[in-house]
């Protein structure tokens, strides 16, 4: 027994594919029995009014195995209904079963973006802090200073500009007109007081007459008793470095020094160049072959080499060292103002080179932190902006040895006002 209609067998069907077929072409997928895809149409009628097609089983129509009972295997090919290629739900031509894509949650996106930016900012700030803190050269040990006066209100910084040529090449020494002297001396010394009120910047002329007190050698640890020896202030630094300089300033003023900051020739020039130069108003024509200064009166932007020549010039000035200290104050305040501008602070391509140049060249005390250093710069910026006061240590004339003699009464009043963190009313003239 076989399944071919009308007793046909495999032998006599030849190459024909279906009953009554005269060619070797299949009649179509509708003659194949498949799994039903959709609901059955009413008997005798296809979907949408199309008549049901016969199944050609055992030579019959849509019936069963030769009887009159309609055989329904539950199959509807869908070819006559249009459900296979676009007529049914979910097909290309139907309405589809996918829900529409929800609208973007902008509030959530903005929140995530803000959190991400805040995280990046915090991580960058912390990393920058530790990077900068690690670059500070904490070489000065103020614990070696003996017989110190009591600390007052506010903070006092001793800022020193040295003539150190350490690390400079012969070509740099020539370009910067520094000479080739060995060792280190101080070209400038200033006390910056910061507190609850406006900052005060006081220059200590290098030729100030001072008494060298008893001190402990910074390297030897040996105690050297005071003999009443009088000399220039910068000689204390040359004799035993920063520790003796701090000891001498404190002993001759009675003012407690909280922090020490020093910068050399090369470092000073590098900082100026890293910020793209510093604009300053020069009050008069200056020409000095020893410092290399050659300036015309008026506003101009000085690069590192020019800035160093400007702050070192004294022989071309009528007031010599006293006029030089005023120029140093003026320029350092302008430099601090330039460093603290948004164009530097908010620009990483300027901020990091500036910080690198400055921190590499600064020598500070062991207790100096980045916040202390930042406070110092902001205070100097305030002096530049007119919020503070800049002055020389009050001078009364020349001592017997030719050095500049401080005005004892005015110095005492000045120190009391600084200790109490009061507005300074003393004049440096």
Short mmCIF file of C-alpha atoms in Angstrom, two decimals, residues 4-415:
data_model
loop_
_atom_site.label_atom_id
_atom_site.label_comp_id
_atom_site.label_asym_id
_atom_site.label_seq_id
_atom_site.Cartn_x
_atom_site.Cartn_y
_atom_site.Cartn_z
CA UNK A 4 -0.04 8.10 -3.79
CA UNK A 5 -3.57 9.07 -5.00
CA UNK A 6 -5.46 6.76 -7.32
CA UNK A 7 -3.03 3.86 -6.88
CA UNK A 8 -0.10 5.66 -8.32
CA UNK A 9 3.22 4.28 -7.35
CA UNK A 10 6.77 5.44 -7.39
CA UNK A 11 7.40 3.52 -10.57
CA UNK A 12 4.77 5.07 -12.79
CA UNK A 13 4.79 8.65 -11.52
CA UNK A 14 7.87 9.48 -13.49
CA UNK A 15 9.21 12.95 -13.13
CA UNK A 16 5.86 14.53 -12.36
CA UNK A 17 5.42 16.19 -9.00
CA UNK A 18 1.68 16.07 -8.53
CA UNK A 19 -1.54 14.77 -9.91
CA UNK A 20 -2.36 16.09 -13.36
CA UNK A 21 0.92 17.89 -13.60
CA UNK A 22 2.37 18.06 -17.08
CA UNK A 23 5.68 19.61 -16.20
CA UNK A 24 8.49 19.10 -13.75
CA UNK A 25 7.43 22.12 -11.65
CA UNK A 26 6.05 21.72 -8.10
CA UNK A 27 2.50 22.82 -7.55
CA UNK A 28 3.44 25.04 -4.68
CA UNK A 29 3.82 25.01 -0.95
CA UNK A 30 0.04 24.77 -0.47
CA UNK A 31 -0.01 21.07 -1.32
CA UNK A 32 2.41 20.30 1.48
CA UNK A 33 1.06 19.44 4.84
CA UNK A 34 2.51 21.77 7.43
CA UNK A 35 1.92 22.97 10.94
CA UNK A 36 -0.96 25.35 11.14
CA UNK A 37 0.01 29.01 11.67
CA UNK A 38 -3.27 30.80 12.06
CA UNK A 39 -6.94 30.19 12.87
CA UNK A 40 -8.91 27.96 10.53
CA UNK A 41 -11.21 29.64 8.05
CA UNK A 42 -14.91 28.67 7.95
CA UNK A 43 -15.61 25.53 5.91
CA UNK A 44 -15.63 26.17 2.24
CA UNK A 45 -14.25 29.63 2.54
CA UNK A 46 -10.78 31.00 2.91
CA UNK A 47 -9.69 34.03 4.76
CA UNK A 48 -11.20 37.21 3.40
CA UNK A 49 -13.71 35.41 1.13
CA UNK A 50 -11.22 33.28 -0.80
CA UNK A 51 -12.57 29.70 -1.35
CA UNK A 52 -10.80 26.93 0.53
CA UNK A 53 -8.46 24.99 -1.72
CA UNK A 54 -8.60 21.17 -1.89
CA UNK A 55 -5.86 19.21 -0.23
CA UNK A 56 -5.79 16.38 -2.80
CA UNK A 57 -5.57 13.59 -0.33
CA UNK A 58 -6.53 10.13 -1.75
CA UNK A 59 -8.02 11.75 -4.81
CA UNK A 60 -10.56 13.60 -2.77
CA UNK A 61 -11.08 17.20 -2.07
CA UNK A 62 -10.71 18.53 1.42
CA UNK A 63 -12.33 15.45 2.82
CA UNK A 64 -10.85 12.70 4.87
CA UNK A 65 -9.93 9.19 3.78
CA UNK A 66 -12.66 8.74 1.20
CA UNK A 67 -15.60 9.51 3.44
CA UNK A 68 -17.83 12.55 3.45
CA UNK A 69 -16.58 13.84 6.74
CA UNK A 70 -14.54 17.00 6.25
CA UNK A 71 -11.02 16.44 7.40
CA UNK A 72 -9.46 19.41 9.06
CA UNK A 73 -5.93 18.95 10.25
CA UNK A 74 -5.97 22.44 11.73
CA UNK A 75 -3.68 23.78 9.04
CA UNK A 76 -4.00 27.03 7.17
CA UNK A 77 -0.97 27.72 5.07
CA UNK A 78 -1.52 31.41 5.08
CA UNK A 79 -0.66 31.73 1.43
CA UNK A 80 -4.24 32.46 0.52
CA UNK A 81 -4.81 34.74 3.47
CA UNK A 82 -1.77 36.98 3.11
CA UNK A 83 -0.58 36.18 6.63
CA UNK A 84 2.80 34.73 5.69
CA UNK A 85 4.35 37.67 3.88
CA UNK A 86 2.71 40.66 5.41
CA UNK A 87 -0.95 39.95 6.09
CA UNK A 88 -0.65 38.71 9.64
CA UNK A 89 0.19 40.45 12.85
CA UNK A 90 3.88 40.87 13.36
CA UNK A 91 4.65 40.70 9.65
CA UNK A 92 6.14 43.53 7.65
CA UNK A 93 2.75 44.75 6.58
CA UNK A 94 0.98 44.28 9.89
CA UNK A 95 0.70 46.49 12.88
CA UNK A 96 3.52 44.62 14.68
CA UNK A 97 3.83 43.44 18.26
CA UNK A 98 6.85 45.59 19.40
CA UNK A 99 6.15 48.38 21.80
CA UNK A 100 7.41 51.87 20.83
CA UNK A 101 10.86 52.86 22.19
CA UNK A 102 10.48 54.92 25.39
CA UNK A 103 11.54 58.56 25.34
CA UNK A 104 15.05 59.29 26.79
CA UNK A 105 15.13 60.02 30.50
CA UNK A 106 17.02 63.28 30.31
CA UNK A 107 16.88 63.91 34.03
CA UNK A 108 18.63 60.60 34.69
CA UNK A 109 21.21 61.25 31.98
CA UNK A 110 22.01 64.71 33.34
CA UNK A 111 22.33 63.27 36.84
CA UNK A 112 24.73 60.54 35.69
CA UNK A 113 26.79 63.07 33.71
CA UNK A 114 27.02 65.39 36.72
CA UNK A 115 28.10 62.52 38.98
CA UNK A 116 30.73 61.43 36.46
CA UNK A 117 32.14 64.95 36.08
CA UNK A 118 32.20 65.45 39.84
CA UNK A 119 34.04 62.15 40.32
CA UNK A 120 36.61 63.05 37.66
CA UNK A 121 37.10 66.49 39.24
CA UNK A 122 37.61 65.04 42.73
CA UNK A 123 40.05 62.38 41.51
CA UNK A 124 42.01 64.94 39.45
CA UNK A 125 42.15 67.38 42.37
CA UNK A 126 43.36 64.75 44.82
CA UNK A 127 45.95 63.43 42.37
CA UNK A 128 47.18 66.96 41.64
CA UNK A 129 47.44 67.72 45.36
CA UNK A 130 49.63 64.70 46.09
CA UNK A 131 51.71 65.32 42.95
CA UNK A 132 52.34 68.94 43.93
CA UNK A 133 52.89 68.14 47.60
CA UNK A 134 55.56 65.62 46.64
CA UNK A 135 57.46 68.24 44.62
CA UNK A 136 57.95 70.67 47.52
CA UNK A 137 61.58 70.86 48.65
CA UNK A 138 61.18 70.88 52.44
CA UNK A 139 64.82 71.47 53.34
CA UNK A 140 64.68 74.09 56.10
CA UNK A 141 64.33 72.85 59.68
CA UNK A 142 63.01 75.67 61.85
CA UNK A 143 63.19 73.42 64.90
CA UNK A 144 66.94 74.17 64.95
CA UNK A 145 66.21 77.84 65.63
CA UNK A 146 66.66 78.61 69.33
CA UNK A 147 65.24 81.21 71.73
CA UNK A 148 62.27 82.01 69.55
CA UNK A 149 59.68 84.69 70.38
CA UNK A 150 56.10 83.62 71.04
CA UNK A 151 53.84 83.29 68.04
CA UNK A 152 51.21 85.99 67.61
CA UNK A 153 47.96 86.16 65.65
CA UNK A 154 48.02 85.41 61.93
CA UNK A 155 50.87 83.89 59.91
CA UNK A 156 54.27 85.36 59.08
CA UNK A 157 56.23 84.18 56.02
CA UNK A 158 59.89 85.03 55.46
CA UNK A 159 60.30 85.15 51.67
CA UNK A 160 63.86 85.07 50.37
CA UNK A 161 65.22 85.54 46.87
CA UNK A 162 68.67 84.02 46.71
CA UNK A 163 71.38 84.45 44.10
CA UNK A 164 71.90 80.71 43.91
CA UNK A 165 73.19 79.60 40.51
CA UNK A 166 72.78 75.92 41.30
CA UNK A 167 71.88 73.86 38.23
CA UNK A 168 72.51 76.72 35.79
CA UNK A 169 74.69 76.21 32.72
CA UNK A 170 77.40 78.67 31.69
CA UNK A 171 75.13 79.88 28.87
CA UNK A 172 72.24 80.52 31.29
CA UNK A 173 74.50 82.45 33.65
CA UNK A 174 75.59 84.60 30.72
CA UNK A 175 72.04 85.18 29.46
CA UNK A 176 70.72 86.06 32.93
CA UNK A 177 73.75 88.20 33.86
CA UNK A 178 74.18 86.32 37.13
CA UNK A 179 77.94 85.92 37.13
CA UNK A 180 79.56 82.74 38.44
CA UNK A 181 79.96 83.38 42.17
CA UNK A 182 79.94 80.25 44.32
CA UNK A 183 77.60 79.72 47.22
CA UNK A 184 74.36 81.56 47.95
CA UNK A 185 73.51 85.03 49.13
CA UNK A 186 70.20 86.85 49.53
CA UNK A 187 69.23 89.46 46.99
CA UNK A 188 65.86 90.11 48.64
CA UNK A 189 64.13 89.40 51.95
CA UNK A 190 60.51 90.13 52.81
CA UNK A 191 58.08 89.41 55.62
CA UNK A 192 54.49 88.71 54.50
CA UNK A 193 51.86 88.83 57.23
CA UNK A 194 48.45 87.27 56.63
CA UNK A 195 45.53 87.15 59.03
CA UNK A 196 41.96 88.27 59.48
CA UNK A 197 42.57 91.61 57.81
CA UNK A 198 44.43 92.85 54.76
CA UNK A 199 47.91 91.37 54.17
CA UNK A 200 51.09 93.35 54.78
CA UNK A 201 54.32 92.91 52.79
CA UNK A 202 57.48 94.34 54.41
CA UNK A 203 60.85 94.41 52.65
CA UNK A 204 64.02 93.96 54.70
CA UNK A 205 66.86 95.72 52.87
CA UNK A 206 69.86 93.43 52.46
CA UNK A 207 72.12 96.17 53.87
CA UNK A 208 70.10 96.44 57.08
CA UNK A 209 72.32 96.64 60.16
CA UNK A 210 71.63 93.72 62.52
CA UNK A 211 73.22 91.99 65.50
CA UNK A 212 74.07 88.31 65.02
CA UNK A 213 72.61 86.46 68.06
CA UNK A 214 73.69 83.18 69.58
CA UNK A 215 72.66 80.25 67.39
CA UNK A 216 73.07 76.53 66.80
CA UNK A 217 74.88 75.57 63.60
CA UNK A 218 72.48 74.02 61.10
CA UNK A 219 74.99 71.33 60.10
CA UNK A 220 77.36 71.04 63.04
CA UNK A 221 74.79 71.30 65.81
CA UNK A 222 77.32 73.35 67.74
CA UNK A 223 76.17 76.37 69.73
CA UNK A 224 77.76 79.69 68.81
CA UNK A 225 77.25 82.31 71.53
CA UNK A 226 76.35 85.83 70.52
CA UNK A 227 79.13 88.42 70.78
CA UNK A 228 77.18 91.52 69.78
CA UNK A 229 78.71 91.40 66.32
CA UNK A 230 76.93 93.75 63.91
CA UNK A 231 76.80 93.19 60.18
CA UNK A 232 74.51 93.34 57.15
CA UNK A 233 71.39 91.19 57.27
CA UNK A 234 72.31 89.17 54.19
CA UNK A 235 75.57 88.14 55.88
CA UNK A 236 73.58 85.97 58.30
CA UNK A 237 72.30 83.89 55.40
CA UNK A 238 75.76 83.63 53.88
CA UNK A 239 77.19 82.49 57.21
CA UNK A 240 74.84 79.62 58.09
CA UNK A 241 71.90 79.59 55.72
CA UNK A 242 68.13 79.90 56.29
CA UNK A 243 68.12 78.82 59.95
CA UNK A 244 70.51 81.59 61.03
CA UNK A 245 68.67 84.11 58.88
CA UNK A 246 65.38 83.27 60.62
CA UNK A 247 67.10 83.39 64.01
CA UNK A 248 68.59 86.81 63.21
CA UNK A 249 65.30 88.30 61.97
CA UNK A 250 63.41 87.04 65.02
CA UNK A 251 66.10 88.26 67.45
CA UNK A 252 66.26 91.76 65.91
CA UNK A 253 62.49 92.26 65.51
CA UNK A 254 60.81 90.10 68.17
CA UNK A 255 58.43 88.75 65.47
CA UNK A 256 57.86 84.99 65.23
CA UNK A 257 58.42 83.56 61.72
CA UNK A 258 56.00 80.71 60.92
CA UNK A 259 57.19 79.69 57.45
CA UNK A 260 60.22 80.09 55.22
CA UNK A 261 60.13 80.28 51.38
CA UNK A 262 63.17 80.68 49.12
CA UNK A 263 63.61 80.88 45.36
CA UNK A 264 66.78 81.10 43.25
CA UNK A 265 67.62 82.95 40.04
CA UNK A 266 66.78 80.17 37.59
CA UNK A 267 63.57 79.21 39.36
CA UNK A 268 62.33 82.78 39.36
CA UNK A 269 62.93 83.16 35.61
CA UNK A 270 61.28 79.79 34.89
CA UNK A 271 58.10 80.71 36.77
CA UNK A 272 57.78 83.99 34.87
CA UNK A 273 58.22 82.22 31.53
CA UNK A 274 55.74 79.46 32.46
CA UNK A 275 52.91 82.00 32.86
CA UNK A 276 53.78 83.70 29.58
CA UNK A 277 55.43 86.74 31.13
CA UNK A 278 54.25 89.33 33.64
CA UNK A 279 52.86 92.76 32.80
CA UNK A 280 54.20 95.60 34.90
CA UNK A 281 54.28 99.38 34.77
CA UNK A 282 57.90 100.56 35.00
CA UNK A 283 57.95 104.11 36.45
CA UNK A 284 61.18 105.27 34.78
CA UNK A 285 63.77 104.37 32.16
CA UNK A 286 66.24 101.84 33.58
CA UNK A 287 69.60 100.83 32.18
CA UNK A 288 72.01 98.75 34.27
CA UNK A 289 74.90 96.83 32.71
CA UNK A 290 75.46 94.73 35.85
CA UNK A 291 71.94 93.29 35.99
CA UNK A 292 71.32 93.50 32.24
CA UNK A 293 68.31 95.79 32.69
CA UNK A 294 67.39 98.00 29.74
CA UNK A 295 63.81 99.23 30.03
CA UNK A 296 61.77 102.19 28.88
CA UNK A 297 59.19 103.81 31.08
CA UNK A 298 55.63 102.45 30.80
CA UNK A 299 53.59 99.24 30.80
CA UNK A 300 55.25 96.19 29.31
CA UNK A 301 55.34 92.42 29.64
CA UNK A 302 58.61 91.02 30.96
CA UNK A 303 59.86 87.51 30.26
CA UNK A 304 61.96 85.54 32.74
CA UNK A 305 65.29 87.05 31.77
CA UNK A 306 63.95 90.61 31.80
CA UNK A 307 62.09 90.08 35.08
CA UNK A 308 65.23 88.87 36.82
CA UNK A 309 67.15 91.90 35.58
CA UNK A 310 64.37 94.20 36.81
CA UNK A 311 64.24 92.84 40.38
CA UNK A 312 68.06 92.78 40.71
CA UNK A 313 68.72 96.34 39.53
CA UNK A 314 69.87 98.81 42.18
CA UNK A 315 72.83 100.77 40.82
CA UNK A 316 70.63 102.56 38.27
CA UNK A 317 68.16 103.64 40.96
CA UNK A 318 68.44 106.78 43.04
CA UNK A 319 67.48 105.01 46.26
CA UNK A 320 69.72 102.04 45.53
CA UNK A 321 68.66 99.05 47.66
CA UNK A 322 65.57 100.80 49.07
CA UNK A 323 64.23 101.47 45.57
CA UNK A 324 65.13 97.94 44.53
CA UNK A 325 63.03 96.46 47.35
CA UNK A 326 60.05 98.48 46.14
CA UNK A 327 60.49 97.11 42.62
CA UNK A 328 60.77 93.58 44.02
CA UNK A 329 57.55 93.97 45.97
CA UNK A 330 55.79 95.38 42.95
CA UNK A 331 56.91 92.62 40.64
CA UNK A 332 56.28 89.71 43.04
CA UNK A 333 52.75 90.98 43.65
CA UNK A 334 52.17 91.23 39.88
CA UNK A 335 53.55 87.70 39.43
CA UNK A 336 51.25 86.32 42.12
CA UNK A 337 48.33 88.11 40.46
CA UNK A 338 49.23 86.56 37.10
CA UNK A 339 49.54 83.05 38.56
CA UNK A 340 46.16 83.34 40.29
CA UNK A 341 44.21 84.40 37.19
CA UNK A 342 41.52 82.04 35.76
CA UNK A 343 43.55 81.86 32.55
CA UNK A 344 46.26 80.05 34.51
CA UNK A 345 44.33 78.19 37.19
CA UNK A 346 41.66 76.81 34.82
CA UNK A 347 44.04 75.99 31.97
CA UNK A 348 45.88 72.70 32.67
CA UNK A 349 48.35 73.46 29.87
CA UNK A 350 49.48 76.53 31.85
CA UNK A 351 48.69 75.45 35.41
CA UNK A 352 50.82 72.31 35.53
CA UNK A 353 53.92 73.82 33.88
CA UNK A 354 53.62 76.80 36.24
CA UNK A 355 53.22 74.61 39.30
CA UNK A 356 56.04 72.37 38.14
CA UNK A 357 58.41 75.28 37.55
CA UNK A 358 57.50 76.93 40.84
CA UNK A 359 57.52 73.89 43.09
CA UNK A 360 60.76 72.55 41.64
CA UNK A 361 62.56 75.81 42.38
CA UNK A 362 61.12 76.62 45.82
CA UNK A 363 62.83 75.70 49.08
CA UNK A 364 60.52 75.73 52.08
CA UNK A 365 60.48 74.71 55.74
CA UNK A 366 59.55 71.20 56.79
CA UNK A 367 56.13 72.26 58.13
CA UNK A 368 55.08 74.10 54.97
CA UNK A 369 51.99 72.65 53.29
CA UNK A 370 50.38 73.38 49.94
CA UNK A 371 47.56 75.29 51.62
CA UNK A 372 50.13 77.50 53.38
CA UNK A 373 51.82 78.15 50.05
CA UNK A 374 48.50 78.90 48.35
CA UNK A 375 47.57 81.31 51.16
CA UNK A 376 50.86 83.11 50.65
CA UNK A 377 50.22 83.58 46.92
CA UNK A 378 46.66 84.77 47.45
CA UNK A 379 47.86 87.28 50.05
CA UNK A 380 50.47 88.63 47.64
CA UNK A 381 47.78 88.86 44.98
CA UNK A 382 45.77 90.93 47.46
CA UNK A 383 48.69 93.28 47.95
CA UNK A 384 48.90 93.71 44.18
CA UNK A 385 45.18 94.44 43.99
CA UNK A 386 45.42 97.20 46.56
CA UNK A 387 43.75 95.21 49.33
CA UNK A 388 46.91 95.10 51.43
CA UNK A 389 49.92 97.21 52.22
CA UNK A 390 53.53 97.05 51.02
CA UNK A 391 56.36 98.93 52.73
CA UNK A 392 60.03 98.89 53.69
CA UNK A 393 61.21 98.26 57.20
CA UNK A 394 61.32 101.78 58.77
CA UNK A 395 64.81 103.26 58.42
CA UNK A 396 66.26 106.07 60.53
CA UNK A 397 69.53 106.53 58.65
CA UNK A 398 72.92 104.90 58.46
CA UNK A 399 74.72 103.11 61.26
CA UNK A 400 78.36 103.81 62.14
CA UNK A 401 79.47 100.95 59.92
CA UNK A 402 77.61 102.40 56.94
CA UNK A 403 74.72 99.92 57.03
CA UNK A 404 71.07 100.97 57.06
CA UNK A 405 69.83 101.52 60.60
CA UNK A 406 66.24 100.59 61.46
CA UNK A 407 64.01 103.04 63.29
CA UNK A 408 63.73 101.26 66.62
CA UNK A 409 60.50 102.94 67.80
CA UNK A 410 58.66 102.38 64.54
CA UNK A 411 59.86 98.80 64.26
CA UNK A 412 58.56 98.06 67.74
CA UNK A 413 55.13 99.53 66.90
CA UNK A 414 55.01 97.65 63.60
CA UNK A 415 55.80 94.33 65.26
#
